[in-house]
PDB file of N, CA and C in Angstrom:
ATOM      1  N   MET A   1    -104.066   7.358  29.162  1.00  0.00           N
ATOM      2  CA  MET A   1    -103.313   8.454  29.735  1.00  0.00           C
ATOM      3  C   MET A   1    -104.287   9.598  30.027  1.00  0.00           C
ATOM      4  N   SER A   2    -104.185  10.145  31.201  1.00  0.00           N
ATOM      5  CA  SER A   2    -105.096  11.221  31.588  1.00  0.00           C
ATOM      6  C   SER A   2    -104.779  12.506  30.816  1.00  0.00           C
ATOM      7  N   ARG A   3    -105.732  13.387  30.823  1.00  0.00           N
ATOM      8  CA  ARG A   3    -105.545  14.674  30.140  1.00  0.00           C
ATOM      9  C   ARG A   3    -104.366  15.433  30.742  1.00  0.00           C
ATOM     10  N   ALA A   4    -104.258  15.412  32.067  1.00  0.00           N
ATOM     11  CA  ALA A   4    -103.146  16.100  32.728  1.00  0.00           C
ATOM     12  C   ALA A   4    -101.818  15.495  32.319  1.00  0.00           C
ATOM     13  N   ALA A   5    -101.752  14.178  32.260  1.00  0.00           N
ATOM     14  CA  ALA A   5    -100.509  13.516  31.864  1.00  0.00           C
ATOM     15  C   ALA A   5    -100.131  13.878  30.435  1.00  0.00           C
ATOM     16  N   LYS A   6    -101.118  13.988  29.565  1.00  0.00           N
ATOM     17  CA  LYS A   6    -100.848  14.390  28.179  1.00  0.00           C
ATOM     18  C   LYS A   6    -100.320  15.821  28.126  1.00  0.00           C
ATOM     19  N   GLN A   7    -100.914  16.719  28.915  1.00  0.00           N
ATOM     20  CA  GLN A   7    -100.462  18.105  28.939  1.00  0.00           C
ATOM     21  C   GLN A   7     -99.033  18.197  29.481  1.00  0.00           C
ATOM     22  N   VAL A   8     -98.749  17.440  30.526  1.00  0.00           N
ATOM     23  CA  VAL A   8     -97.417  17.459  31.110  1.00  0.00           C
ATOM     24  C   VAL A   8     -96.407  16.881  30.122  1.00  0.00           C
ATOM     25  N   ALA A   9     -96.772  15.816  29.426  1.00  0.00           N
ATOM     26  CA  ALA A   9     -95.873  15.229  28.426  1.00  0.00           C
ATOM     27  C   ALA A   9     -95.573  16.228  27.311  1.00  0.00           C
ATOM     28  N   ALA A  10     -96.577  16.966  26.871  1.00  0.00           N
ATOM     29  CA  ALA A  10     -96.370  17.976  25.831  1.00  0.00           C
ATOM     30  C   ALA A  10     -95.456  19.091  26.331  1.00  0.00           C
ATOM     31  N   ALA A  11     -95.628  19.492  27.572  1.00  0.00           N
ATOM     32  CA  ALA A  11     -94.773  20.542  28.131  1.00  0.00           C
ATOM     33  C   ALA A  11     -93.344  20.049  28.301  1.00  0.00           C
ATOM     34  N   ARG A  12     -93.169  18.792  28.708  1.00  0.00           N
ATOM     35  CA  ARG A  12     -91.816  18.229  28.835  1.00  0.00           C
ATOM     36  C   ARG A  12     -91.127  18.177  27.473  1.00  0.00           C
ATOM     37  N   LYS A  13     -91.875  17.816  26.446  1.00  0.00           N
ATOM     38  CA  LYS A  13     -91.320  17.791  25.089  1.00  0.00           C
ATOM     39  C   LYS A  13     -90.932  19.210  24.668  1.00  0.00           C
ATOM     40  N   ALA A  14     -91.783  20.170  24.993  1.00  0.00           N
ATOM     41  CA  ALA A  14     -91.476  21.565  24.665  1.00  0.00           C
ATOM     42  C   ALA A  14     -90.247  22.049  25.428  1.00  0.00           C
ATOM     43  N   LEU A  15     -90.074  21.584  26.646  1.00  0.00           N
ATOM     44  CA  LEU A  15     -88.909  21.971  27.444  1.00  0.00           C
ATOM     45  C   LEU A  15     -87.631  21.560  26.735  1.00  0.00           C
ATOM     46  N   GLN A  16     -87.647  20.407  26.096  1.00  0.00           N
ATOM     47  CA  GLN A  16     -86.464  19.915  25.401  1.00  0.00           C
ATOM     48  C   GLN A  16     -86.288  20.545  24.023  1.00  0.00           C
ATOM     49  N   SER A  17     -87.379  20.827  23.332  1.00  0.00           N
ATOM     50  CA  SER A  17     -87.263  21.287  21.956  1.00  0.00           C
ATOM     51  C   SER A  17     -87.481  22.787  21.767  1.00  0.00           C
ATOM     52  N   ASP A  18     -88.398  23.370  22.519  1.00  0.00           N
ATOM     53  CA  ASP A  18     -88.764  24.769  22.303  1.00  0.00           C
ATOM     54  C   ASP A  18     -88.227  25.712  23.366  1.00  0.00           C
ATOM     55  N   GLY A  19     -87.667  25.164  24.415  1.00  0.00           N
ATOM     56  CA  GLY A  19     -87.105  25.996  25.470  1.00  0.00           C
ATOM     57  C   GLY A  19     -88.036  26.158  26.652  1.00  0.00           C
ATOM     58  N   PRO A  20     -87.466  26.606  27.754  1.00  0.00           N
ATOM     59  CA  PRO A  20     -88.223  26.657  29.005  1.00  0.00           C
ATOM     60  C   PRO A  20     -89.317  27.718  29.058  1.00  0.00           C
ATOM     61  N   ASP A  21     -89.206  28.782  28.285  1.00  0.00           N
ATOM     62  CA  ASP A  21     -90.251  29.811  28.328  1.00  0.00           C
ATOM     63  C   ASP A  21     -91.594  29.263  27.866  1.00  0.00           C
ATOM     64  N   TYR A  22     -91.586  28.587  26.734  1.00  0.00           N
ATOM     65  CA  TYR A  22     -92.825  27.990  26.210  1.00  0.00           C
ATOM     66  C   TYR A  22     -93.296  26.853  27.115  1.00  0.00           C
ATOM     67  N   ALA A  23     -92.355  26.049  27.599  1.00  0.00           N
ATOM     68  CA  ALA A  23     -92.706  24.943  28.494  1.00  0.00           C
ATOM     69  C   ALA A  23     -93.340  25.469  29.778  1.00  0.00           C
ATOM     70  N   LEU A  24     -92.846  26.589  30.279  1.00  0.00           N
ATOM     71  CA  LEU A  24     -93.415  27.180  31.488  1.00  0.00           C
ATOM     72  C   LEU A  24     -94.865  27.585  31.253  1.00  0.00           C
ATOM     73  N   MET A  25     -95.144  28.170  30.104  1.00  0.00           N
ATOM     74  CA  MET A  25     -96.522  28.554  29.788  1.00  0.00           C
ATOM     75  C   MET A  25     -97.426  27.315  29.750  1.00  0.00           C
ATOM     76  N   LEU A  26     -96.963  26.240  29.112  1.00  0.00           N
ATOM     77  CA  LEU A  26     -97.754  25.010  29.046  1.00  0.00           C
ATOM     78  C   LEU A  26     -97.936  24.398  30.432  1.00  0.00           C
ATOM     79  N   ALA A  27     -96.903  24.434  31.250  1.00  0.00           N
ATOM     80  CA  ALA A  27     -96.982  23.888  32.606  1.00  0.00           C
ATOM     81  C   ALA A  27     -97.985  24.663  33.445  1.00  0.00           C
ATOM     82  N   GLN A  28     -97.982  25.980  33.313  1.00  0.00           N
ATOM     83  CA  GLN A  28     -98.932  26.801  34.060  1.00  0.00           C
ATOM     84  C   GLN A  28    -100.364  26.520  33.612  1.00  0.00           C
ATOM     85  N   GLU A  29    -100.568  26.356  32.319  1.00  0.00           N
ATOM     86  CA  GLU A  29    -101.900  26.028  31.811  1.00  0.00           C
ATOM     87  C   GLU A  29    -102.361  24.673  32.333  1.00  0.00           C
ATOM     88  N   ALA A  30    -101.469  23.702  32.341  1.00  0.00           N
ATOM     89  CA  ALA A  30    -101.825  22.370  32.837  1.00  0.00           C
ATOM     90  C   ALA A  30    -102.185  22.424  34.316  1.00  0.00           C
ATOM     91  N   ALA A  31    -101.418  23.160  35.089  1.00  0.00           N
ATOM     92  CA  ALA A  31    -101.690  23.267  36.527  1.00  0.00           C
ATOM     93  C   ALA A  31    -103.036  23.945  36.776  1.00  0.00           C
ATOM     94  N   ALA A  32    -103.327  24.982  36.011  1.00  0.00           N
ATOM     95  CA  ALA A  32    -104.581  25.716  36.194  1.00  0.00           C
ATOM     96  C   ALA A  32    -105.793  24.900  35.750  1.00  0.00           C
ATOM     97  N   ALA A  33    -105.582  23.967  34.841  1.00  0.00           N
ATOM     98  CA  ALA A  33    -106.700  23.184  34.299  1.00  0.00           C
ATOM     99  C   ALA A  33    -107.152  22.056  35.222  1.00  0.00           C
ATOM    100  N   HIS A  34    -106.373  21.765  36.253  1.00  0.00           N
ATOM    101  CA  HIS A  34    -106.687  20.607  37.092  1.00  0.00           C
ATOM    102  C   HIS A  34    -106.656  20.938  38.586  1.00  0.00           C
ATOM    103  N   PRO A  35    -107.371  21.964  39.018  1.00  0.00           N
ATOM    104  CA  PRO A  35    -107.365  22.274  40.449  1.00  0.00           C
ATOM    105  C   PRO A  35    -108.047  21.160  41.250  1.00  0.00           C
ATOM    106  N   GLY A  36    -107.470  20.811  42.362  1.00  0.00           N
ATOM    107  CA  GLY A  36    -108.065  19.798  43.223  1.00  0.00           C
ATOM    108  C   GLY A  36    -107.802  18.360  42.808  1.00  0.00           C
ATOM    109  N   ASP A  37    -107.059  18.148  41.735  1.00  0.00           N
ATOM    110  CA  ASP A  37    -106.727  16.801  41.271  1.00  0.00           C
ATOM    111  C   ASP A  37    -105.310  16.487  41.744  1.00  0.00           C
ATOM    112  N   GLY A  38    -105.219  15.757  42.859  1.00  0.00           N
ATOM    113  CA  GLY A  38    -103.930  15.498  43.490  1.00  0.00           C
ATOM    114  C   GLY A  38    -102.854  14.946  42.569  1.00  0.00           C
ATOM    115  N   PRO A  39    -103.093  13.827  41.871  1.00  0.00           N
ATOM    116  CA  PRO A  39    -102.058  13.282  40.988  1.00  0.00           C
ATOM    117  C   PRO A  39    -101.656  14.250  39.872  1.00  0.00           C
ATOM    118  N   ALA A  40    -102.630  14.933  39.294  1.00  0.00           N
ATOM    119  CA  ALA A  40    -102.318  15.910  38.249  1.00  0.00           C
ATOM    120  C   ALA A  40    -101.510  17.059  38.828  1.00  0.00           C
ATOM    121  N   ASN A  41    -101.866  17.491  40.026  1.00  0.00           N
ATOM    122  CA  ASN A  41    -101.129  18.583  40.656  1.00  0.00           C
ATOM    123  C   ASN A  41     -99.681  18.199  40.925  1.00  0.00           C
ATOM    124  N   LEU A  42     -99.441  16.945  41.314  1.00  0.00           N
ATOM    125  CA  LEU A  42     -98.070  16.490  41.542  1.00  0.00           C
ATOM    126  C   LEU A  42     -97.271  16.483  40.245  1.00  0.00           C
ATOM    127  N   LEU A  43     -97.878  16.013  39.171  1.00  0.00           N
ATOM    128  CA  LEU A  43     -97.206  16.029  37.864  1.00  0.00           C
ATOM    129  C   LEU A  43     -96.860  17.459  37.457  1.00  0.00           C
ATOM    130  N   CYS A  44     -97.820  18.342  37.618  1.00  0.00           N
ATOM    131  CA  CYS A  44     -97.614  19.741  37.225  1.00  0.00           C
ATOM    132  C   CYS A  44     -96.573  20.421  38.110  1.00  0.00           C
ATOM    133  N   ALA A  45     -96.595  20.133  39.388  1.00  0.00           N
ATOM    134  CA  ALA A  45     -95.627  20.740  40.307  1.00  0.00           C
ATOM    135  C   ALA A  45     -94.210  20.321  39.947  1.00  0.00           C
ATOM    136  N   GLN A  46     -94.015  19.046  39.665  1.00  0.00           N
ATOM    137  CA  GLN A  46     -92.676  18.587  39.286  1.00  0.00           C
ATOM    138  C   GLN A  46     -92.244  19.226  37.974  1.00  0.00           C
ATOM    139  N   LEU A  47     -93.164  19.345  37.038  1.00  0.00           N
ATOM    140  CA  LEU A  47     -92.848  19.987  35.767  1.00  0.00           C
ATOM    141  C   LEU A  47     -92.487  21.452  35.972  1.00  0.00           C
ATOM    142  N   LEU A  48     -93.231  22.147  36.810  1.00  0.00           N
ATOM    143  CA  LEU A  48     -92.916  23.551  37.084  1.00  0.00           C
ATOM    144  C   LEU A  48     -91.539  23.684  37.727  1.00  0.00           C
ATOM    145  N   LEU A  49     -91.188  22.781  38.621  1.00  0.00           N
ATOM    146  CA  LEU A  49     -89.855  22.809  39.229  1.00  0.00           C
ATOM    147  C   LEU A  49     -88.767  22.567  38.178  1.00  0.00           C
ATOM    148  N   ASP A  50     -88.970  21.591  37.324  1.00  0.00           N
ATOM    149  CA  ASP A  50     -87.990  21.288  36.279  1.00  0.00           C
ATOM    150  C   ASP A  50     -87.846  22.458  35.305  1.00  0.00           C
ATOM    151  N   THR A  51     -88.962  23.080  34.971  1.00  0.00           N
ATOM    152  CA  THR A  51     -88.934  24.220  34.058  1.00  0.00           C
ATOM    153  C   THR A  51     -88.218  25.402  34.710  1.00  0.00           C
ATOM    154  N   GLY A  52     -88.490  25.632  35.984  1.00  0.00           N
ATOM    155  CA  GLY A  52     -87.802  26.697  36.705  1.00  0.00           C
ATOM    156  C   GLY A  52     -86.312  26.450  36.772  1.00  0.00           C
ATOM    157  N   ASP A  53     -85.911  25.203  36.985  1.00  0.00           N
ATOM    158  CA  ASP A  53     -84.489  24.856  36.985  1.00  0.00           C
ATOM    159  C   ASP A  53     -83.853  25.168  35.629  1.00  0.00           C
ATOM    160  N   ALA A  54     -84.562  24.846  34.560  1.00  0.00           N
ATOM    161  CA  ALA A  54     -84.041  25.108  33.215  1.00  0.00           C
ATOM    162  C   ALA A  54     -83.921  26.606  32.966  1.00  0.00           C
ATOM    163  N   LEU A  55     -84.900  27.373  33.422  1.00  0.00           N
ATOM    164  CA  LEU A  55     -84.816  28.830  33.272  1.00  0.00           C
ATOM    165  C   LEU A  55     -83.645  29.384  34.074  1.00  0.00           C
ATOM    166  N   GLY A  56     -83.449  28.880  35.289  1.00  0.00           N
ATOM    167  CA  GLY A  56     -82.333  29.329  36.114  1.00  0.00           C
ATOM    168  C   GLY A  56     -80.991  29.004  35.488  1.00  0.00           C
ATOM    169  N   ALA A  57     -80.902  27.849  34.853  1.00  0.00           N
ATOM    170  CA  ALA A  57     -79.655  27.454  34.198  1.00  0.00           C
ATOM    171  C   ALA A  57     -79.339  28.365  33.014  1.00  0.00           C
ATOM    172  N   MET A  58     -80.373  28.862  32.357  1.00  0.00           N
ATOM    173  CA  MET A  58     -80.158  29.767  31.226  1.00  0.00           C
ATOM    174  C   MET A  58     -79.618  31.111  31.684  1.00  0.00           C
ATOM    175  N   GLU A  59     -80.003  31.535  32.878  1.00  0.00           N
ATOM    176  CA  GLU A  59     -79.612  32.854  33.371  1.00  0.00           C
ATOM    177  C   GLU A  59     -78.170  32.904  33.856  1.00  0.00           C
ATOM    178  N   THR A  60     -77.607  31.749  34.186  1.00  0.00           N
ATOM    179  CA  THR A  60     -76.234  31.753  34.706  1.00  0.00           C
ATOM    180  C   THR A  60     -75.226  31.548  33.623  1.00  0.00           C
TER     181      THR A  60
END
């Protein structure tokens, strides 16, 4: 498993257990750690979208 995949998996776990605020921080760190890495960027982008959806759901 790549480093990016491990970071994304940890952020997804945090999204479920620790809430979207912490998951968002982990997702941003993962995205920043892998500039120019297409597959990693796709994983991070999807995670950021999912985290944003979770934050939006909390606000309503």
